[in-house]
Amino acid sequence: MVSALGVAVVGFGWMGRVHTQAYLRLPHHFPGLSLRPRLVAVADEVPGRAEEAAARYGFATAARDWREIAADPRVGAVSIAAPNHLHREIGTAMAEAGKHIWIEKPVGLTAEDARAVAGAAAGAGVQGTVGFNYRNAPAVAAARELIAAGEIGAVTHVRIRLFSDYAAHPESALTWRYERERGGSGVLGDLASHGVDLARFLLGEIESLAADTARFVPRRARPTGATAGHARAAGGELGPVENEDYVSCLLRFSSGARGVLEACRVSVGEQNNYGFEIHGTKGAVFWDFRRMGELGVSRGTAYQDQSVTTVFVGPGHGEYAAFQPGSANSMGYDDLKVIEAYHFLRSIEEGSAYGATLEDAVRSAAALDAMARSAERGTWASPA
């Protein structure tokens, strides 16, 4: 029996739109779900933005204050796509109001923030899904199965990269993303959080780490009005960039494997160059987000001069079959968020967690905090 679930979106920048579109597409890709999302309310503090979203996507109600959504009995689940510094306040309030939450990473500015949201959700008995979307790529799911099956032997070392140019332009506006109080640790929370989640998803827990960080663009122009995405602000008053542009980190896993995680938001010439190379005692596996449906695999008994084969993922790998009927048909970023929405509603429907959870957010945030401590002190640190 199909039933409607009233959903709301808080924060309607780019990510709020992505969540909304995922809700609208969900019944088409996953018709077996008994819950069908119904767009009830949208909130954004920027004047006119919520009203525009309601007119465009069909939300029944538009609001400036997210507290109206917390008090709305029609809403059973909420997407939280507001700036990072609001995650804790909004996340805990929504959970305490009995609403399931789909919240974007990094779930606050610190591990303490993530723990507060996770604790509120657990106390209220609501489900929490987190926006670690790259683990939803069918090729990543295939890599995880391959590793777990011992196809590349015992994992010895991994390199995870997340290079982007979204902040490379010197005229990028000095938005909340570059402020310590509102944007937290910069590229650590924005990109390295995804890297930590991929590392844990594929290889297990991180035992200790050593990190180095840098700020390469020290000043940016303040915007004169509301911004969305990564806008420019040429000619505005200059202000200091307070958080990190770059992080490199050595990882030691509980399994004994070693790793390197590197993330940068000012990498000129890189357009979302995200991926990993994982090596084992018998083989290796490689993935590049820009070629999302391909997985490089080396396995066999040759060891030396062993070839690498390109595997095109297809039905049977992750949730690929919900989108395409045969291998080598392309998927995109927004498809990964549809999968995330599916995990969210399935968690609500069945009362058991699917996909990335609030506990995953806590573990990721603990690793990010450890990176910041390590970089400051020049020592190894533990995420525990």
mmCIF file of C-alpha atoms in Angstrom:
data_model
loop_
_atom_site.group_PDB
_atom_site.id
_atom_site.type_symbol
_atom_site.label_atom_id
_atom_site.label_comp_id
_atom_site.label_asym_id
_atom_site.label_seq_id
_atom_site.Cartn_x
_atom_site.Cartn_y
_atom_site.Cartn_z
ATOM 1 C CA MET A 1 0.000 0.000 0.000
ATOM 2 C CA VAL A 2 1.399 3.366 -1.037
ATOM 3 C CA SER A 3 1.244 6.254 1.425
ATOM 4 C CA ALA A 4 2.373 9.877 1.265
ATOM 5 C CA LEU A 5 5.145 11.284 3.443
ATOM 6 C CA GLY A 6 5.207 15.032 3.866
ATOM 7 C CA VAL A 7 8.729 16.325 3.238
ATOM 8 C CA ALA A 8 10.328 19.734 3.607
ATOM 9 C CA VAL A 9 13.592 21.315 2.503
ATOM 10 C CA VAL A 10 15.522 23.812 4.633
ATOM 11 C CA GLY A 11 18.029 25.867 2.650
ATOM 12 C CA PHE A 12 17.387 26.298 -1.059
ATOM 13 C CA GLY A 13 20.729 26.925 -2.658
ATOM 14 C CA TRP A 14 22.051 24.420 -5.181
ATOM 15 C CA MET A 15 21.931 21.478 -2.764
ATOM 16 C CA GLY A 16 18.358 22.238 -1.723
ATOM 17 C CA ARG A 17 17.363 22.019 -5.375
ATOM 18 C CA VAL A 18 19.224 18.729 -5.758
ATOM 19 C CA HIS A 19 17.336 17.243 -2.800
ATOM 20 C CA THR A 20 14.015 18.476 -4.146
ATOM 21 C CA GLN A 21 14.621 17.030 -7.596
ATOM 22 C CA ALA A 22 15.663 13.727 -6.007
ATOM 23 C CA TYR A 23 12.354 13.539 -4.135
ATOM 24 C CA LEU A 24 10.427 14.198 -7.352
ATOM 25 C CA ARG A 25 12.326 11.514 -9.278
ATOM 26 C CA LEU A 26 12.213 8.917 -6.528
ATOM 27 C CA PRO A 27 8.917 7.178 -7.461
ATOM 28 C CA HIS A 28 10.057 6.754 -11.051
ATOM 29 C CA HIS A 29 13.298 4.969 -10.173
ATOM 30 C CA PHE A 30 12.124 3.107 -7.064
ATOM 31 C CA PRO A 31 8.399 2.397 -7.582
ATOM 32 C CA GLY A 32 8.477 -0.396 -4.984
ATOM 33 C CA LEU A 33 8.748 2.044 -2.095
ATOM 34 C CA SER A 34 5.528 2.279 -0.116
ATOM 35 C CA LEU A 35 6.332 5.866 0.900
ATOM 36 C CA ARG A 36 5.921 8.600 -1.699
ATOM 37 C CA PRO A 37 7.386 12.005 -0.845
ATOM 38 C CA ARG A 38 4.982 14.953 -0.979
ATOM 39 C CA LEU A 39 6.550 18.421 -1.076
ATOM 40 C CA VAL A 40 4.953 20.236 1.853
ATOM 41 C CA ALA A 41 7.242 23.121 2.783
ATOM 42 C CA VAL A 42 10.465 24.921 1.893
ATOM 43 C CA ALA A 43 12.356 27.467 3.997
ATOM 44 C CA ASP A 44 15.184 29.838 3.153
ATOM 45 C CA GLU A 45 16.182 33.075 4.860
ATOM 46 C CA VAL A 46 16.983 34.861 1.595
ATOM 47 C CA PRO A 47 13.939 36.973 0.640
ATOM 48 C CA GLY A 48 11.976 35.472 -2.244
ATOM 49 C CA ARG A 49 14.027 32.284 -2.563
ATOM 50 C CA ALA A 50 11.536 29.977 -0.804
ATOM 51 C CA GLU A 51 8.620 31.482 -2.730
ATOM 52 C CA GLU A 52 10.436 30.909 -6.006
ATOM 53 C CA ALA A 53 11.147 27.303 -5.010
ATOM 54 C CA ALA A 54 7.495 26.728 -4.113
ATOM 55 C CA ALA A 55 6.314 28.116 -7.448
ATOM 56 C CA ARG A 56 8.837 26.114 -9.435
ATOM 57 C CA TYR A 57 8.618 22.746 -7.691
ATOM 58 C CA GLY A 58 5.177 22.710 -6.095
ATOM 59 C CA PHE A 59 5.829 23.039 -2.374
ATOM 60 C CA ALA A 60 2.572 23.803 -0.589
ATOM 61 C CA THR A 61 4.170 26.328 1.791
ATOM 62 C CA ALA A 62 7.114 28.743 1.655
ATOM 63 C CA ALA A 63 8.755 30.223 4.761
ATOM 64 C CA ARG A 64 11.686 32.395 5.783
ATOM 65 C CA ASP A 65 12.147 30.702 9.182
ATOM 66 C CA TRP A 66 12.972 26.986 9.418
ATOM 67 C CA ARG A 67 11.247 26.892 12.825
ATOM 68 C CA GLU A 68 7.919 27.019 11.018
ATOM 69 C CA ILE A 69 8.796 23.677 9.459
ATOM 70 C CA ALA A 70 9.780 22.181 12.822
ATOM 71 C CA ALA A 71 6.311 23.088 14.112
ATOM 72 C CA ASP A 72 4.426 21.914 11.000
ATOM 73 C CA PRO A 73 2.529 18.653 11.699
ATOM 74 C CA ARG A 74 2.250 17.936 7.978
ATOM 75 C CA VAL A 75 6.012 17.414 7.739
ATOM 76 C CA GLY A 76 7.347 13.962 8.566
ATOM 77 C CA ALA A 77 10.832 14.281 7.063
ATOM 78 C CA VAL A 78 13.186 17.182 6.410
ATOM 79 C CA SER A 79 16.142 17.784 4.118
ATOM 80 C CA ILE A 80 18.703 20.065 5.754
ATOM 81 C CA ALA A 81 20.789 21.840 3.122
ATOM 82 C CA ALA A 82 21.535 25.018 5.069
ATOM 83 C CA PRO A 83 25.083 26.316 5.743
ATOM 84 C CA ASN A 84 27.261 24.133 7.970
ATOM 85 C CA HIS A 85 27.057 26.254 11.104
ATOM 86 C CA LEU A 86 23.271 25.756 11.221
ATOM 87 C CA HIS A 87 23.344 21.964 10.953
ATOM 88 C CA ARG A 88 23.475 21.311 14.676
ATOM 89 C CA GLU A 89 20.687 23.704 15.647
ATOM 90 C CA ILE A 90 18.361 22.710 12.814
ATOM 91 C CA GLY A 91 19.207 19.001 12.943
ATOM 92 C CA THR A 92 18.594 18.615 16.672
ATOM 93 C CA ALA A 93 15.413 20.711 16.550
ATOM 94 C CA MET A 94 13.941 18.694 13.695
ATOM 95 C CA ALA A 95 14.809 15.381 15.348
ATOM 96 C CA GLU A 96 13.339 16.512 18.669
ATOM 97 C CA ALA A 97 10.184 17.513 16.784
ATOM 98 C CA GLY A 98 9.929 13.889 15.641
ATOM 99 C CA LYS A 99 10.963 14.485 12.031
ATOM 100 C CA HIS A 100 13.311 12.178 10.135
ATOM 101 C CA ILE A 101 16.308 14.069 8.742
ATOM 102 C CA TRP A 102 18.305 13.892 5.535
ATOM 103 C CA ILE A 103 21.193 16.216 6.299
ATOM 104 C CA GLU A 104 24.135 17.316 4.228
ATOM 105 C CA LYS A 105 27.642 16.591 5.404
ATOM 106 C CA PRO A 106 29.618 17.461 7.470
ATOM 107 C CA VAL A 107 26.654 17.717 9.951
ATOM 108 C CA GLY A 108 27.961 20.772 11.749
ATOM 109 C CA LEU A 109 31.404 22.207 12.287
ATOM 110 C CA THR A 110 32.853 19.582 14.649
ATOM 111 C CA ALA A 111 32.445 16.016 15.812
ATOM 112 C CA GLU A 112 30.647 17.413 18.864
ATOM 113 C CA ASP A 113 28.034 18.943 16.549
ATOM 114 C CA ALA A 114 27.581 15.672 14.667
ATOM 115 C CA ARG A 115 27.247 13.758 17.938
ATOM 116 C CA ALA A 116 24.579 16.197 19.130
ATOM 117 C CA VAL A 117 22.481 15.641 15.997
ATOM 118 C CA ALA A 118 23.000 11.869 16.135
ATOM 119 C CA GLY A 119 22.054 11.844 19.822
ATOM 120 C CA ALA A 120 18.897 13.860 19.217
ATOM 121 C CA ALA A 121 17.843 11.513 16.400
ATOM 122 C CA ALA A 122 18.494 8.425 18.498
ATOM 123 C CA GLY A 123 16.621 9.902 21.455
ATOM 124 C CA ALA A 124 13.614 10.752 19.295
ATOM 125 C CA GLY A 125 13.658 7.437 17.428
ATOM 126 C CA VAL A 126 13.917 9.061 13.998
ATOM 127 C CA GLN A 127 16.040 8.063 11.028
ATOM 128 C CA GLY A 128 18.996 10.124 9.818
ATOM 129 C CA THR A 129 20.636 9.930 6.393
ATOM 130 C CA VAL A 130 23.769 11.930 5.508
ATOM 131 C CA GLY A 131 24.878 13.349 2.150
ATOM 132 C CA PHE A 132 27.944 11.203 1.493
ATOM 133 C CA ASN A 133 26.832 10.678 -2.089
ATOM 134 C CA TYR A 134 30.005 9.287 -3.678
ATOM 135 C CA ARG A 135 29.638 5.974 -1.853
ATOM 136 C CA ASN A 136 26.372 5.579 -3.823
ATOM 137 C CA ALA A 137 28.130 5.281 -7.188
ATOM 138 C CA PRO A 138 27.555 1.727 -8.484
ATOM 139 C CA ALA A 139 31.269 1.433 -9.308
ATOM 140 C CA VAL A 140 32.146 2.236 -5.684
ATOM 141 C CA ALA A 141 29.670 -0.403 -4.520
ATOM 142 C CA ALA A 142 31.296 -2.854 -6.938
ATOM 143 C CA ALA A 143 34.772 -1.972 -5.626
ATOM 144 C CA ARG A 144 33.642 -2.585 -2.057
ATOM 145 C CA GLU A 145 32.294 -6.036 -2.955
ATOM 146 C CA LEU A 146 35.458 -6.873 -4.870
ATOM 147 C CA ILE A 147 37.667 -5.882 -1.935
ATOM 148 C CA ALA A 148 35.503 -7.734 0.603
ATOM 149 C CA ALA A 149 35.651 -10.869 -1.533
ATOM 150 C CA GLY A 150 39.467 -10.818 -1.443
ATOM 151 C CA GLU A 151 39.782 -10.312 -5.207
ATOM 152 C CA ILE A 152 42.815 -8.027 -4.767
ATOM 153 C CA GLY A 153 44.147 -9.823 -1.690
ATOM 154 C CA ALA A 154 44.774 -7.984 1.555
ATOM 155 C CA VAL A 155 44.667 -4.211 1.018
ATOM 156 C CA THR A 156 48.101 -2.687 1.477
ATOM 157 C CA HIS A 157 47.633 0.987 0.627
ATOM 158 C CA VAL A 158 45.170 3.494 -0.812
ATOM 159 C CA ARG A 159 45.318 6.980 -2.293
ATOM 160 C CA ILE A 160 42.144 9.079 -2.194
ATOM 161 C CA ARG A 161 41.993 12.437 -3.978
ATOM 162 C CA LEU A 162 39.396 15.199 -4.070
ATOM 163 C CA PHE A 163 40.652 18.078 -6.208
ATOM 164 C CA SER A 164 38.342 20.886 -7.299
ATOM 165 C CA ASP A 165 38.665 24.372 -8.754
ATOM 166 C CA TYR A 166 35.467 25.855 -7.313
ATOM 167 C CA ALA A 167 37.489 28.293 -5.160
ATOM 168 C CA ALA A 168 40.444 28.723 -7.516
ATOM 169 C CA HIS A 169 39.322 32.052 -8.999
ATOM 170 C CA PRO A 170 40.720 34.969 -6.948
ATOM 171 C CA GLU A 171 37.364 36.754 -7.352
ATOM 172 C CA SER A 172 35.368 33.991 -5.636
ATOM 173 C CA ALA A 173 33.119 35.734 -3.117
ATOM 174 C CA LEU A 174 33.998 35.633 0.570
ATOM 175 C CA THR A 175 30.893 33.650 1.536
ATOM 176 C CA TRP A 176 30.240 31.670 4.739
ATOM 177 C CA ARG A 177 32.323 28.822 3.294
ATOM 178 C CA TYR A 178 35.521 30.754 4.001
ATOM 179 C CA GLU A 179 34.683 31.784 7.567
ATOM 180 C CA ARG A 180 35.758 29.643 10.522
ATOM 181 C CA GLU A 181 32.608 30.389 12.530
ATOM 182 C CA ARG A 182 30.164 29.490 9.743
ATOM 183 C CA GLY A 183 32.190 27.311 7.368
ATOM 184 C CA GLY A 184 34.271 25.379 9.881
ATOM 185 C CA SER A 185 37.456 23.807 8.591
ATOM 186 C CA GLY A 186 37.040 24.731 4.930
ATOM 187 C CA VAL A 187 38.119 22.036 2.503
ATOM 188 C CA LEU A 188 38.270 19.507 5.347
ATOM 189 C CA GLY A 189 34.528 19.616 5.926
ATOM 190 C CA ASP A 190 33.644 20.248 2.295
ATOM 191 C CA LEU A 191 35.744 17.672 0.422
ATOM 192 C CA ALA A 192 37.926 15.684 2.837
ATOM 193 C CA SER A 193 34.776 14.565 4.667
ATOM 194 C CA HIS A 194 33.806 12.674 1.515
ATOM 195 C CA GLY A 195 37.295 11.182 1.350
ATOM 196 C CA VAL A 196 37.087 9.940 4.934
ATOM 197 C CA ASP A 197 33.687 8.384 4.231
ATOM 198 C CA LEU A 198 35.001 6.616 1.124
ATOM 199 C CA ALA A 199 38.008 5.367 3.084
ATOM 200 C CA ARG A 200 35.828 3.944 5.860
ATOM 201 C CA PHE A 201 33.206 2.576 3.454
ATOM 202 C CA LEU A 202 35.817 0.687 1.441
ATOM 203 C CA LEU A 203 38.521 -0.200 3.963
ATOM 204 C CA GLY A 204 37.174 0.098 7.508
ATOM 205 C CA GLU A 205 38.119 2.280 10.440
ATOM 206 C CA ILE A 206 40.990 4.758 10.550
ATOM 207 C CA GLU A 207 43.230 4.168 13.556
ATOM 208 C CA SER A 208 45.468 7.238 13.346
ATOM 209 C CA LEU A 209 46.503 9.997 10.960
ATOM 210 C CA ALA A 210 48.968 12.820 10.323
ATOM 211 C CA ALA A 211 47.880 15.899 8.390
ATOM 212 C CA ASP A 212 49.175 19.136 6.900
ATOM 213 C CA THR A 213 46.992 22.038 5.762
ATOM 214 C CA ALA A 214 47.463 25.256 3.828
ATOM 215 C CA ARG A 215 45.660 28.436 2.802
ATOM 216 C CA PHE A 216 46.678 29.533 -0.696
ATOM 217 C CA VAL A 217 44.196 32.380 -1.338
ATOM 218 C CA PRO A 218 44.371 34.446 1.868
ATOM 219 C CA ARG A 219 41.875 37.214 0.979
ATOM 220 C CA ARG A 220 38.642 37.424 -0.993
ATOM 221 C CA ALA A 221 36.043 40.086 -1.782
ATOM 222 C CA ARG A 222 32.922 40.304 0.372
ATOM 223 C CA PRO A 223 29.644 39.842 -1.559
ATOM 224 C CA THR A 224 27.238 42.784 -1.670
ATOM 225 C CA GLY A 225 24.089 40.614 -1.693
ATOM 226 C CA ALA A 226 22.792 37.074 -1.275
ATOM 227 C CA THR A 227 24.877 34.384 -2.950
ATOM 228 C CA ALA A 228 24.315 30.787 -4.024
ATOM 229 C CA GLY A 229 26.854 28.231 -5.088
ATOM 230 C CA HIS A 230 30.322 29.647 -5.742
ATOM 231 C CA ALA A 231 29.615 33.187 -6.917
ATOM 232 C CA ARG A 232 32.202 35.864 -7.695
ATOM 233 C CA ALA A 233 32.447 39.293 -6.102
ATOM 234 C CA ALA A 234 34.937 41.413 -8.006
ATOM 235 C CA GLY A 235 35.622 44.833 -6.533
ATOM 236 C CA GLY A 236 34.113 44.218 -3.108
ATOM 237 C CA GLU A 237 35.817 44.929 0.192
ATOM 238 C CA LEU A 238 38.522 42.347 0.838
ATOM 239 C CA GLY A 239 38.364 40.149 3.912
ATOM 240 C CA PRO A 240 40.470 37.277 5.256
ATOM 241 C CA VAL A 241 39.942 33.635 4.333
ATOM 242 C CA GLU A 242 39.900 31.943 7.720
ATOM 243 C CA ASN A 243 39.906 28.249 6.874
ATOM 244 C CA GLU A 244 41.837 25.716 4.824
ATOM 245 C CA ASP A 245 42.176 25.524 1.039
ATOM 246 C CA TYR A 246 44.218 22.298 1.114
ATOM 247 C CA VAL A 247 44.831 19.222 3.237
ATOM 248 C CA SER A 248 47.085 16.210 2.824
ATOM 249 C CA CYS A 249 46.852 13.359 5.275
ATOM 250 C CA LEU A 250 48.597 10.061 5.993
ATOM 251 C CA LEU A 251 46.227 7.340 7.213
ATOM 252 C CA ARG A 252 46.724 4.170 9.211
ATOM 253 C CA PHE A 253 43.784 1.769 9.132
ATOM 254 C CA SER A 254 42.838 -0.726 11.825
ATOM 255 C CA SER A 255 43.419 -3.467 9.235
ATOM 256 C CA GLY A 256 47.092 -2.465 8.952
ATOM 257 C CA ALA A 257 46.630 -0.813 5.545
ATOM 258 C CA ARG A 258 48.163 2.604 4.891
ATOM 259 C CA GLY A 259 46.683 5.506 2.978
ATOM 260 C CA VAL A 260 47.060 9.024 1.648
ATOM 261 C CA LEU A 261 44.106 11.424 1.450
ATOM 262 C CA GLU A 262 44.519 14.732 -0.349
ATOM 263 C CA ALA A 263 41.891 17.410 -0.934
ATOM 264 C CA CYS A 264 42.047 20.912 -2.412
ATOM 265 C CA ARG A 265 39.441 23.499 -3.430
ATOM 266 C CA VAL A 266 41.794 25.766 -5.416
ATOM 267 C CA SER A 267 43.239 23.236 -7.896
ATOM 268 C CA VAL A 268 43.443 25.080 -11.212
ATOM 269 C CA GLY A 269 42.885 22.681 -14.093
ATOM 270 C CA GLU A 270 40.933 20.186 -11.994
ATOM 271 C CA GLN A 271 37.188 19.901 -12.387
ATOM 272 C CA ASN A 272 35.919 17.580 -9.684
ATOM 273 C CA ASN A 273 38.847 15.191 -9.901
ATOM 274 C CA TYR A 274 37.675 12.777 -7.240
ATOM 275 C CA GLY A 275 38.676 9.155 -6.969
ATOM 276 C CA PHE A 276 40.840 6.465 -5.452
ATOM 277 C CA GLU A 277 43.492 3.865 -6.165
ATOM 278 C CA ILE A 278 43.468 0.864 -3.833
ATOM 279 C CA HIS A 279 46.272 -1.686 -3.914
ATOM 280 C CA GLY A 280 46.329 -5.162 -2.416
ATOM 281 C CA THR A 281 48.678 -8.102 -2.210
ATOM 282 C CA LYS A 282 47.184 -9.648 -5.385
ATOM 283 C CA GLY A 283 45.777 -6.722 -7.363
ATOM 284 C CA ALA A 284 44.330 -3.230 -7.410
ATOM 285 C CA VAL A 285 41.165 -1.259 -8.109
ATOM 286 C CA PHE A 286 40.875 2.281 -9.498
ATOM 287 C CA TRP A 287 37.951 4.744 -9.770
ATOM 288 C CA ASP A 288 37.571 8.278 -11.143
ATOM 289 C CA PHE A 289 34.306 10.143 -10.488
ATOM 290 C CA ARG A 290 34.591 11.862 -13.879
ATOM 291 C CA ARG A 291 34.291 8.395 -15.467
ATOM 292 C CA MET A 292 31.767 7.292 -12.908
ATOM 293 C CA GLY A 293 30.620 4.084 -14.572
ATOM 294 C CA GLU A 294 34.103 2.652 -15.043
ATOM 295 C CA LEU A 295 36.200 0.650 -12.628
ATOM 296 C CA GLY A 296 39.827 -0.215 -13.297
ATOM 297 C CA VAL A 297 40.580 -3.688 -11.951
ATOM 298 C CA SER A 298 43.845 -5.631 -11.786
ATOM 299 C CA ARG A 299 43.601 -9.184 -10.472
ATOM 300 C CA GLY A 300 45.074 -12.571 -11.129
ATOM 301 C CA THR A 301 48.262 -14.427 -10.268
ATOM 302 C CA ALA A 302 50.867 -12.580 -12.332
ATOM 303 C CA TYR A 303 51.739 -9.945 -9.690
ATOM 304 C CA GLN A 304 54.471 -8.363 -11.804
ATOM 305 C CA ASP A 305 53.353 -6.796 -15.117
ATOM 306 C CA GLN A 306 49.746 -7.696 -14.287
ATOM 307 C CA SER A 307 47.325 -5.922 -16.603
ATOM 308 C CA VAL A 308 44.471 -3.594 -15.669
ATOM 309 C CA THR A 309 41.014 -4.191 -17.130
ATOM 310 C CA THR A 310 38.292 -1.541 -17.456
ATOM 311 C CA VAL A 311 34.997 -2.855 -16.108
ATOM 312 C CA PHE A 312 31.829 -1.009 -17.135
ATOM 313 C CA VAL A 313 29.364 -1.285 -14.276
ATOM 314 C CA GLY A 314 25.799 -2.336 -14.915
ATOM 315 C CA PRO A 315 22.750 -4.024 -13.382
ATOM 316 C CA GLY A 316 23.823 -5.925 -10.299
ATOM 317 C CA HIS A 317 26.231 -3.212 -9.166
ATOM 318 C CA GLY A 318 24.740 -1.069 -6.417
ATOM 319 C CA GLU A 319 21.478 0.587 -7.502
ATOM 320 C CA TYR A 320 22.464 0.850 -11.170
ATOM 321 C CA ALA A 321 19.456 -1.172 -12.388
ATOM 322 C CA ALA A 322 17.069 1.501 -11.104
ATOM 323 C CA PHE A 323 18.458 3.893 -13.722
ATOM 324 C CA GLN A 324 19.766 1.980 -16.729
ATOM 325 C CA PRO A 325 19.001 -1.428 -18.298
ATOM 326 C CA GLY A 326 22.476 -2.368 -19.471
ATOM 327 C CA SER A 327 26.147 -1.844 -18.699
ATOM 328 C CA ALA A 328 28.067 1.252 -19.846
ATOM 329 C CA ASN A 329 25.051 3.566 -19.889
ATOM 330 C CA SER A 330 26.055 6.760 -18.134
ATOM 331 C CA MET A 331 24.805 7.982 -14.764
ATOM 332 C CA GLY A 332 25.373 11.399 -13.199
ATOM 333 C CA TYR A 333 25.801 13.230 -9.908
ATOM 334 C CA ASP A 334 22.087 13.862 -9.409
ATOM 335 C CA ASP A 335 21.415 10.129 -9.766
ATOM 336 C CA LEU A 336 23.580 9.527 -6.711
ATOM 337 C CA LYS A 337 21.339 11.864 -4.722
ATOM 338 C CA VAL A 338 18.255 9.969 -5.915
ATOM 339 C CA ILE A 339 19.867 6.831 -4.483
ATOM 340 C CA GLU A 340 20.472 8.751 -1.271
ATOM 341 C CA ALA A 341 16.804 9.784 -1.139
ATOM 342 C CA TYR A 342 15.873 6.139 -1.656
ATOM 343 C CA HIS A 343 18.041 5.076 1.280
ATOM 344 C CA PHE A 344 16.423 7.813 3.378
ATOM 345 C CA LEU A 345 12.841 6.807 2.663
ATOM 346 C CA ARG A 346 13.623 3.104 2.875
ATOM 347 C CA SER A 347 15.121 3.716 6.319
ATOM 348 C CA ILE A 348 11.894 5.427 7.367
ATOM 349 C CA GLU A 349 9.727 2.758 5.768
ATOM 350 C CA GLU A 350 11.511 -0.197 7.372
ATOM 351 C CA GLY A 351 12.772 1.414 10.575
ATOM 352 C CA SER A 352 16.364 0.325 9.874
ATOM 353 C CA ALA A 353 19.243 2.436 8.609
ATOM 354 C CA TYR A 354 20.300 2.234 4.960
ATOM 355 C CA GLY A 355 23.085 4.185 3.303
ATOM 356 C CA ALA A 356 25.259 6.734 5.086
ATOM 357 C CA THR A 357 24.064 7.334 8.652
ATOM 358 C CA LEU A 358 24.551 9.948 11.328
ATOM 359 C CA GLU A 359 27.057 7.604 12.958
ATOM 360 C CA ASP A 360 29.055 7.714 9.721
ATOM 361 C CA ALA A 361 28.952 11.513 9.982
ATOM 362 C CA VAL A 362 30.249 11.333 13.556
ATOM 363 C CA ARG A 363 33.155 9.085 12.511
ATOM 364 C CA SER A 364 34.002 11.329 9.567
ATOM 365 C CA ALA A 365 33.862 14.468 11.723
ATOM 366 C CA ALA A 366 36.091 12.845 14.359
ATOM 367 C CA ALA A 367 38.683 12.198 11.642
ATOM 368 C CA LEU A 368 38.430 15.818 10.444
ATOM 369 C CA ASP A 369 38.927 17.080 13.999
ATOM 370 C CA ALA A 370 41.958 14.807 14.276
ATOM 371 C CA MET A 371 43.347 16.241 11.020
ATOM 372 C CA ALA A 372 43.017 19.776 12.389
ATOM 373 C CA ARG A 373 44.771 18.777 15.638
ATOM 374 C CA SER A 374 47.514 16.986 13.768
ATOM 375 C CA ALA A 375 48.161 19.922 11.441
ATOM 376 C CA GLU A 376 48.265 22.358 14.354
ATOM 377 C CA ARG A 377 50.560 20.258 16.555
ATOM 378 C CA GLY A 378 52.680 18.557 13.912
ATOM 379 C CA THR A 379 51.978 15.118 15.382
ATOM 380 C CA TRP A 380 49.977 11.986 14.659
ATOM 381 C CA ALA A 381 46.419 12.025 16.010
ATOM 382 C CA SER A 382 43.640 9.510 16.608
ATOM 383 C CA PRO A 383 40.037 10.016 15.415
ATOM 384 C CA ALA A 384 38.732 8.139 18.466
#
